[in-house]
Short mmCIF file of N, CA and C in Angstrom, two decimals:
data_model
loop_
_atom_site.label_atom_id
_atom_site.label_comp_id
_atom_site.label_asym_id
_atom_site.label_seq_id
_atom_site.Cartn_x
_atom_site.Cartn_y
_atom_site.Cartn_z
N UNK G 1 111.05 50.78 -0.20
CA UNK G 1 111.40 49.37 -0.14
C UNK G 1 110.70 48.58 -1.23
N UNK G 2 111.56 47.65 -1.90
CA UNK G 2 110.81 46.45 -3.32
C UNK G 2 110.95 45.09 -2.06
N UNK G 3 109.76 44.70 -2.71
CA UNK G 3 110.19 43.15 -2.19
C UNK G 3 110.02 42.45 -3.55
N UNK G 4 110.52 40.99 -3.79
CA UNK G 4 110.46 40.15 -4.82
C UNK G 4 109.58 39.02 -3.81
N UNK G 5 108.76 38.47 -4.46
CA UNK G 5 108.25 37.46 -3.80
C UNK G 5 107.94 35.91 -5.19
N UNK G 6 108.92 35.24 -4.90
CA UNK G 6 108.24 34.08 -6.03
C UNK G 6 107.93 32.83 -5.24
N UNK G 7 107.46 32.18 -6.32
CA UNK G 7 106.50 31.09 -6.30
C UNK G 7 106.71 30.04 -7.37
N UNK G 8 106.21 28.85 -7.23
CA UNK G 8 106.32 27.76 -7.98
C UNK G 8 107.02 26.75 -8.32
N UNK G 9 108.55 26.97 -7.34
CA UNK G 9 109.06 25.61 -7.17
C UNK G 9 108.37 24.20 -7.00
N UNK G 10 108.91 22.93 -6.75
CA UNK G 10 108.87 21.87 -6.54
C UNK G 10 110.10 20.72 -7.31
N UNK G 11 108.79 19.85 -6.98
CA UNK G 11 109.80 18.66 -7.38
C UNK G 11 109.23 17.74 -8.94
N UNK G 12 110.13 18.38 -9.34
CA UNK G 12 109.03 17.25 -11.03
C UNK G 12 109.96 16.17 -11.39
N UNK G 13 109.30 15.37 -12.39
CA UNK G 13 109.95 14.39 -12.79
C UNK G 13 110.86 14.90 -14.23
N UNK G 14 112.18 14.34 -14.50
CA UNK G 14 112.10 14.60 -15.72
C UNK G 14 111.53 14.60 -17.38
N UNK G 15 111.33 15.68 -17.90
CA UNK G 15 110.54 15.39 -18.83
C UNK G 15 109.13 16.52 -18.46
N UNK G 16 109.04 16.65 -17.58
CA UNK G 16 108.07 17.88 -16.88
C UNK G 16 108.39 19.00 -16.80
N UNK G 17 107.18 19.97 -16.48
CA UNK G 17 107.37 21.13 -16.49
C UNK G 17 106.47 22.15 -15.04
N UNK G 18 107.14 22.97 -15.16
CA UNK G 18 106.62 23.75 -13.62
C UNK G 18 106.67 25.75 -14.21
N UNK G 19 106.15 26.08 -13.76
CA UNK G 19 105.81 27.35 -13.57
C UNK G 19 106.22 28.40 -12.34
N UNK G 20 106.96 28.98 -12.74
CA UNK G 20 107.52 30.00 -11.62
C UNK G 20 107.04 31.50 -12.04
N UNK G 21 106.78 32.30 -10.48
CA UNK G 21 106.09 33.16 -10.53
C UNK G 21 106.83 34.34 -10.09
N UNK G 22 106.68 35.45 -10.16
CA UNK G 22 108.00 36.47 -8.88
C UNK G 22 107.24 37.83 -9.22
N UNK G 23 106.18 38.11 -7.99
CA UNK G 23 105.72 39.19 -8.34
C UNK G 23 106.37 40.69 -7.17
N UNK G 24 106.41 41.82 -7.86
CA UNK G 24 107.60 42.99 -7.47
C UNK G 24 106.00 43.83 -6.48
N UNK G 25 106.37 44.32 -5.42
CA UNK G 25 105.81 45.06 -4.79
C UNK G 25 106.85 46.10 -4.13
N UNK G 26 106.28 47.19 -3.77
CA UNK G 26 106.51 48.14 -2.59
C UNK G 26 107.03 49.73 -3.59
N UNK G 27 107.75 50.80 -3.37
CA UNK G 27 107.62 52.01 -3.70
C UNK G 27 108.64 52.26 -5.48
N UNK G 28 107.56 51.30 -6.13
CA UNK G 28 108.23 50.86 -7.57
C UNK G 28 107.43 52.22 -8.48
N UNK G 29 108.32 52.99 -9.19
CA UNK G 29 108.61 53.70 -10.16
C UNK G 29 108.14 53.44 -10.98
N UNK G 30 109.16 52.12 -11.72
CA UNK G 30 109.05 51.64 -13.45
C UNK G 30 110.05 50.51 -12.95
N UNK G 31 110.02 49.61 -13.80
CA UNK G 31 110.48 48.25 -13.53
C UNK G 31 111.53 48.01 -14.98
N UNK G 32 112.73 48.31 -14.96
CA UNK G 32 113.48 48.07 -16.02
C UNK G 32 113.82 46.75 -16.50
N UNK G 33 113.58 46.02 -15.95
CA UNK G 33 114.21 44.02 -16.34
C UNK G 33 113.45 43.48 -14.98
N UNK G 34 113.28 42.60 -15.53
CA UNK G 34 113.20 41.14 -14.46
C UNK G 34 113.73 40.02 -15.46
N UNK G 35 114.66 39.04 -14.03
CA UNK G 35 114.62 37.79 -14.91
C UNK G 35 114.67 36.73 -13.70
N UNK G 36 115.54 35.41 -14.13
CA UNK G 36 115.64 34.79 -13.48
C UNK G 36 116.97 34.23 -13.46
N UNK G 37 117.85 34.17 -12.21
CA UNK G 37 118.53 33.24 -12.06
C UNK G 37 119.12 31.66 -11.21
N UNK G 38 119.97 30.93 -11.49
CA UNK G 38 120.11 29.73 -11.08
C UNK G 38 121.06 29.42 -10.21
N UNK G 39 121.23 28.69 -9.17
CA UNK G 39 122.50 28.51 -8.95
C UNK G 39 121.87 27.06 -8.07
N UNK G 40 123.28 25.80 -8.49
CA UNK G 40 123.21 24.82 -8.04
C UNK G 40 124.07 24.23 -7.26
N UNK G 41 124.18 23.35 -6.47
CA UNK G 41 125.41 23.19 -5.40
C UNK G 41 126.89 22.82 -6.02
N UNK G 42 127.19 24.06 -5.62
CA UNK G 42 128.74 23.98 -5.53
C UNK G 42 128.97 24.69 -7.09
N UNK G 43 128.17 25.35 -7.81
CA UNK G 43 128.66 26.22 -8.81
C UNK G 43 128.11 27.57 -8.73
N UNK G 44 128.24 28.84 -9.47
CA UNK G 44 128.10 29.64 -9.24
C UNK G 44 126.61 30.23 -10.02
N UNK G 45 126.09 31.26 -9.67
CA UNK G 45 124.79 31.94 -9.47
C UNK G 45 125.25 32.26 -11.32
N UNK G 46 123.86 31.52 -12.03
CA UNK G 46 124.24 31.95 -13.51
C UNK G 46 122.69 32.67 -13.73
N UNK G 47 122.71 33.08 -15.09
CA UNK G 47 121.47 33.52 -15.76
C UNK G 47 120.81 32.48 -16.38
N UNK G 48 119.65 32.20 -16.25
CA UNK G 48 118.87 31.99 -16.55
C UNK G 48 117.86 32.15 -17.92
N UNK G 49 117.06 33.61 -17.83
CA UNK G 49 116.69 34.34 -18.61
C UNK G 49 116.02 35.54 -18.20
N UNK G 50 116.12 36.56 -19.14
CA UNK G 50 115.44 37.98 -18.39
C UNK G 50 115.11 38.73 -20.07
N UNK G 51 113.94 39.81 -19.33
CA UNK G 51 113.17 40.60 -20.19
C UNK G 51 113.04 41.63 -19.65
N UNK G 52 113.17 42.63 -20.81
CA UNK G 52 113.35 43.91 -20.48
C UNK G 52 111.83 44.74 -20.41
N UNK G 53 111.11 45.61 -20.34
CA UNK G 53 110.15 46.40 -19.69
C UNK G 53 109.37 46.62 -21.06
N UNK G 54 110.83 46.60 -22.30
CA UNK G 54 110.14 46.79 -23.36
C UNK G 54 109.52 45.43 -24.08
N UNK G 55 109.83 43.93 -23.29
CA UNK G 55 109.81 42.69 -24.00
C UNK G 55 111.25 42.30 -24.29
N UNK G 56 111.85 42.94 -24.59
CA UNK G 56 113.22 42.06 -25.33
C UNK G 56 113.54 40.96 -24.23
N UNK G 57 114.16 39.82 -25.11
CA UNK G 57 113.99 39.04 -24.12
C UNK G 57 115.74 38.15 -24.27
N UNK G 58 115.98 37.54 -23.04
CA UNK G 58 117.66 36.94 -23.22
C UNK G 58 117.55 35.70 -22.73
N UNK G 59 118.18 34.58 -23.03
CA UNK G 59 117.81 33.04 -22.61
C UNK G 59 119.67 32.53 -22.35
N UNK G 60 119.58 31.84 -21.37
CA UNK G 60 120.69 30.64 -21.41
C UNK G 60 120.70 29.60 -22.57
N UNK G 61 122.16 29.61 -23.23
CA UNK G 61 121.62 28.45 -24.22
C UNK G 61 121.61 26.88 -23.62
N UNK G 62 121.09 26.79 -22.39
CA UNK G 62 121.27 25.65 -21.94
C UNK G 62 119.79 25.54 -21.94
N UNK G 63 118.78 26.88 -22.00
CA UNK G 63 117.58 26.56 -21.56
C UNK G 63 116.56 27.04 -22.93
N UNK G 64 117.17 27.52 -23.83
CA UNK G 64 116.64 27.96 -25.22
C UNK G 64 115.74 26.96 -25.77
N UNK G 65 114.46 27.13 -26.05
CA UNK G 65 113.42 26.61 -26.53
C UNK G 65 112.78 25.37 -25.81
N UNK G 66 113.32 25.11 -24.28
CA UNK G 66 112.44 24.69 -23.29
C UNK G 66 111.66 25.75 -22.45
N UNK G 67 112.32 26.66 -21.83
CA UNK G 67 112.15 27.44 -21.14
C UNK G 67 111.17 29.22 -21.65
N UNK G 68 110.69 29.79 -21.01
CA UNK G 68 110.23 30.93 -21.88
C UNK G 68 109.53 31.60 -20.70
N UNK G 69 110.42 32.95 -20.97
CA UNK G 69 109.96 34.27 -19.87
C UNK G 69 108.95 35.14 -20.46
N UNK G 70 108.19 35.32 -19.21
CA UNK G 70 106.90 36.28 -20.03
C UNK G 70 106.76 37.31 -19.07
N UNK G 71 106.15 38.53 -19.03
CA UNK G 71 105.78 39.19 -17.65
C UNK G 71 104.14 39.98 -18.13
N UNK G 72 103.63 40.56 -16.74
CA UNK G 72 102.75 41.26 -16.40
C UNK G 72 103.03 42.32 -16.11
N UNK G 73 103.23 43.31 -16.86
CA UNK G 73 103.76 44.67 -16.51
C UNK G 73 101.89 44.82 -15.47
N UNK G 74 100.82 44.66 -15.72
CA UNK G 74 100.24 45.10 -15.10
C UNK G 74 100.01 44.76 -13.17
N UNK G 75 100.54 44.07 -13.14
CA UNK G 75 100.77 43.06 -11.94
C UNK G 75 102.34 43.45 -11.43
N UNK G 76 103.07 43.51 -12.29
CA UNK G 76 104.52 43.82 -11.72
C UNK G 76 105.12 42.26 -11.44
N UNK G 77 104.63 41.42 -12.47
CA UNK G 77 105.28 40.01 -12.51
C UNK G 77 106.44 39.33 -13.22
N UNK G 78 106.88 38.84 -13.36
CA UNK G 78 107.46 38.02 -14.22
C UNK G 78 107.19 36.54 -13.66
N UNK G 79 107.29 35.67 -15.42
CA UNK G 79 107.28 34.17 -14.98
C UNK G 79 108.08 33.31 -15.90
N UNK G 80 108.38 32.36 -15.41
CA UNK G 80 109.23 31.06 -16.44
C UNK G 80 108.55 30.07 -16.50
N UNK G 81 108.14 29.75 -17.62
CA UNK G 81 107.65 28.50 -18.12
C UNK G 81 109.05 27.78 -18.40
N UNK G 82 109.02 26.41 -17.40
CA UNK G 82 110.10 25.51 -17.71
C UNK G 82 109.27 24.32 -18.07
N UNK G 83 109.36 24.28 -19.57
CA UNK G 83 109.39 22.50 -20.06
C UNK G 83 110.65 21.62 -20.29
N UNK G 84 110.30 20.40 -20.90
CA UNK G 84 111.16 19.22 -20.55
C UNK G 84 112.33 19.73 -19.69
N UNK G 85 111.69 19.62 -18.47
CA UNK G 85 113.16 19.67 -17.69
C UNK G 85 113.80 18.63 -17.19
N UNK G 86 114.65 19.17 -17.25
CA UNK G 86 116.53 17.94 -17.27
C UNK G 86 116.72 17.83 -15.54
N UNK G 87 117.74 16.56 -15.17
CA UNK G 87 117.87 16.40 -13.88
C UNK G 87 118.45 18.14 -13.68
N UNK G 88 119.59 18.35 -14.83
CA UNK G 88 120.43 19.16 -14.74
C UNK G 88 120.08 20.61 -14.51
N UNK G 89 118.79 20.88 -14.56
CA UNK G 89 117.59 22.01 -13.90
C UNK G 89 118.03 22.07 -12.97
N UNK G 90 118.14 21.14 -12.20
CA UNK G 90 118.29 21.39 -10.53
C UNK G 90 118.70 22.03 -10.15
N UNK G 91 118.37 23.20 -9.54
CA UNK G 91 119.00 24.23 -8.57
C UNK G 91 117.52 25.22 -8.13
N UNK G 92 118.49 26.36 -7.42
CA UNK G 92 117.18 27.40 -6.22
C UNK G 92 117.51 28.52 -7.12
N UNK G 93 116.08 28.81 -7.90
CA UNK G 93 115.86 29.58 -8.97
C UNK G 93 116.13 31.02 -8.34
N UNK G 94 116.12 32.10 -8.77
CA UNK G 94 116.27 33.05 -8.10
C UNK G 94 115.67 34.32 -8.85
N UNK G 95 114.54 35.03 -8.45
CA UNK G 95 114.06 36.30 -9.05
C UNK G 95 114.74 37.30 -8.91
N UNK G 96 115.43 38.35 -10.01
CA UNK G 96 115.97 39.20 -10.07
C UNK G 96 115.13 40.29 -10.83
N UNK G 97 115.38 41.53 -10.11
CA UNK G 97 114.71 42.54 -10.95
C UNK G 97 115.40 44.08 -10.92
N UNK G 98 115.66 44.82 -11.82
CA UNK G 98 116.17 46.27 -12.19
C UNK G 98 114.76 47.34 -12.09
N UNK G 99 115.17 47.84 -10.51
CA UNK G 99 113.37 48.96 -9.96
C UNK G 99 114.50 50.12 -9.96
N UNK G 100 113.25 51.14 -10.44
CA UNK G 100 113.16 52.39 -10.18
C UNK G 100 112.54 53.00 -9.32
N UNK G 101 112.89 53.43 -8.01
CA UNK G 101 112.11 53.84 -6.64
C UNK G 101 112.26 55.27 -6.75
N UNK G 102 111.62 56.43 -5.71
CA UNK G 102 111.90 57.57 -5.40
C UNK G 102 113.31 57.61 -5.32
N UNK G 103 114.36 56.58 -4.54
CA UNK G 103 115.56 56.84 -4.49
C UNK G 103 116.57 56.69 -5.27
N UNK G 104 116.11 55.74 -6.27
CA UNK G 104 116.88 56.22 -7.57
C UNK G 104 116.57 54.14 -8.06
N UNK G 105 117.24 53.57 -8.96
CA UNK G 105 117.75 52.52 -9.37
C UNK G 105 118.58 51.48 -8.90
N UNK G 106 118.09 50.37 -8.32
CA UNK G 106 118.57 49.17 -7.77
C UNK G 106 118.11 48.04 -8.27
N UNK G 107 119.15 47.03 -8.00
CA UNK G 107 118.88 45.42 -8.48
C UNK G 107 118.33 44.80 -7.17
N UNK G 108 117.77 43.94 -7.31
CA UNK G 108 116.84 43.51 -6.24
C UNK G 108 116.75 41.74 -6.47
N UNK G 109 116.66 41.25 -5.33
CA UNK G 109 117.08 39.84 -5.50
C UNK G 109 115.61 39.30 -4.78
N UNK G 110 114.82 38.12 -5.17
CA UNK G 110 114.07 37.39 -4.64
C UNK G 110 114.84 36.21 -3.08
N UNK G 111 113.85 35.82 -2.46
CA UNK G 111 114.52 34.27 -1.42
C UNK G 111 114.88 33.44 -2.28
N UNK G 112 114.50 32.96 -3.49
CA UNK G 112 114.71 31.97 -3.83
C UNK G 112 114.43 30.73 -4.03
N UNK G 113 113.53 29.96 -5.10
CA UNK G 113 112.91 28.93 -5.07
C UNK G 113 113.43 27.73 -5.22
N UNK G 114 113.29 26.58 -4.93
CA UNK G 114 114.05 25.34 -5.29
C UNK G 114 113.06 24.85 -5.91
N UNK G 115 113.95 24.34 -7.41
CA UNK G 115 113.78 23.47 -8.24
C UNK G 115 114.41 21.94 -8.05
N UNK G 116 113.44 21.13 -8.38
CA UNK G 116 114.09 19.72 -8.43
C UNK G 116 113.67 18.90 -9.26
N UNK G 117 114.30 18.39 -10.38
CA UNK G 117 114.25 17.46 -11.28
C UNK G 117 114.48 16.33 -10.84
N UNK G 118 113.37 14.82 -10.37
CA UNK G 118 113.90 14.04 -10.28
C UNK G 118 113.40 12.78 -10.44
N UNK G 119 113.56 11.92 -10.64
CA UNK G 119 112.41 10.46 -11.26
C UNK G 119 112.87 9.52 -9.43
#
């Protein structure tokens, strides 16, 4: 069993920035990707950004050069630094990750954090 567990939602103003956390536990192998995704009311679950095990890294161009994914391979983390964020941030972030267990390779989904941009 993986669990995803993140952290660091809230509520900022626009123009602010917040820190999200999503650290991977339970019978993990090797960790091929983590990233993050978004989804806001009434549209559908998009990408965000994600990094691969080796670093390579992939961004939304909605979030390109505010935003920036980093991880802890030693921890089994990943995180998003979100600056100037827009009302249009708004949504329940979502940790995604590609594990390698004894039983083979699965995608694995976090609960889900809410973000809120709002003055």
């Amino acid at each position: 069993q993986v669990q995803l567990v993140e952290s660091g939602g809230g509520l900022v103003q626009p123009g602010g920035s917040l820190r999200l956390s999503c650290a991977a536990s339970g019978s993990i192998v090797s960790i091929n990707a983590m990233g993050w995704y978004r989804q806001a009311p009434g549209k559908q679950r998009e990408l965000v950004a994600r990094i691969t095990y080796g670093g390579r890294t992939d961004y939304a161009d909605s979030v390109k050069v505010r935003f920036t994914i980093s991880k802890d391979n030693a921890k089994n983390t990943v995180y998003l630094q979100m600056n100037s964020l827009k009302p249009e941030d708004t949504a329940v972030y979502y940790c995604n990750a590609i594990i390698t267990t004894t039983a083979g390779m699965s995608n694995y989904w976090g609960q889900g954090t809410q973000v809120t941009v709002s003055s």
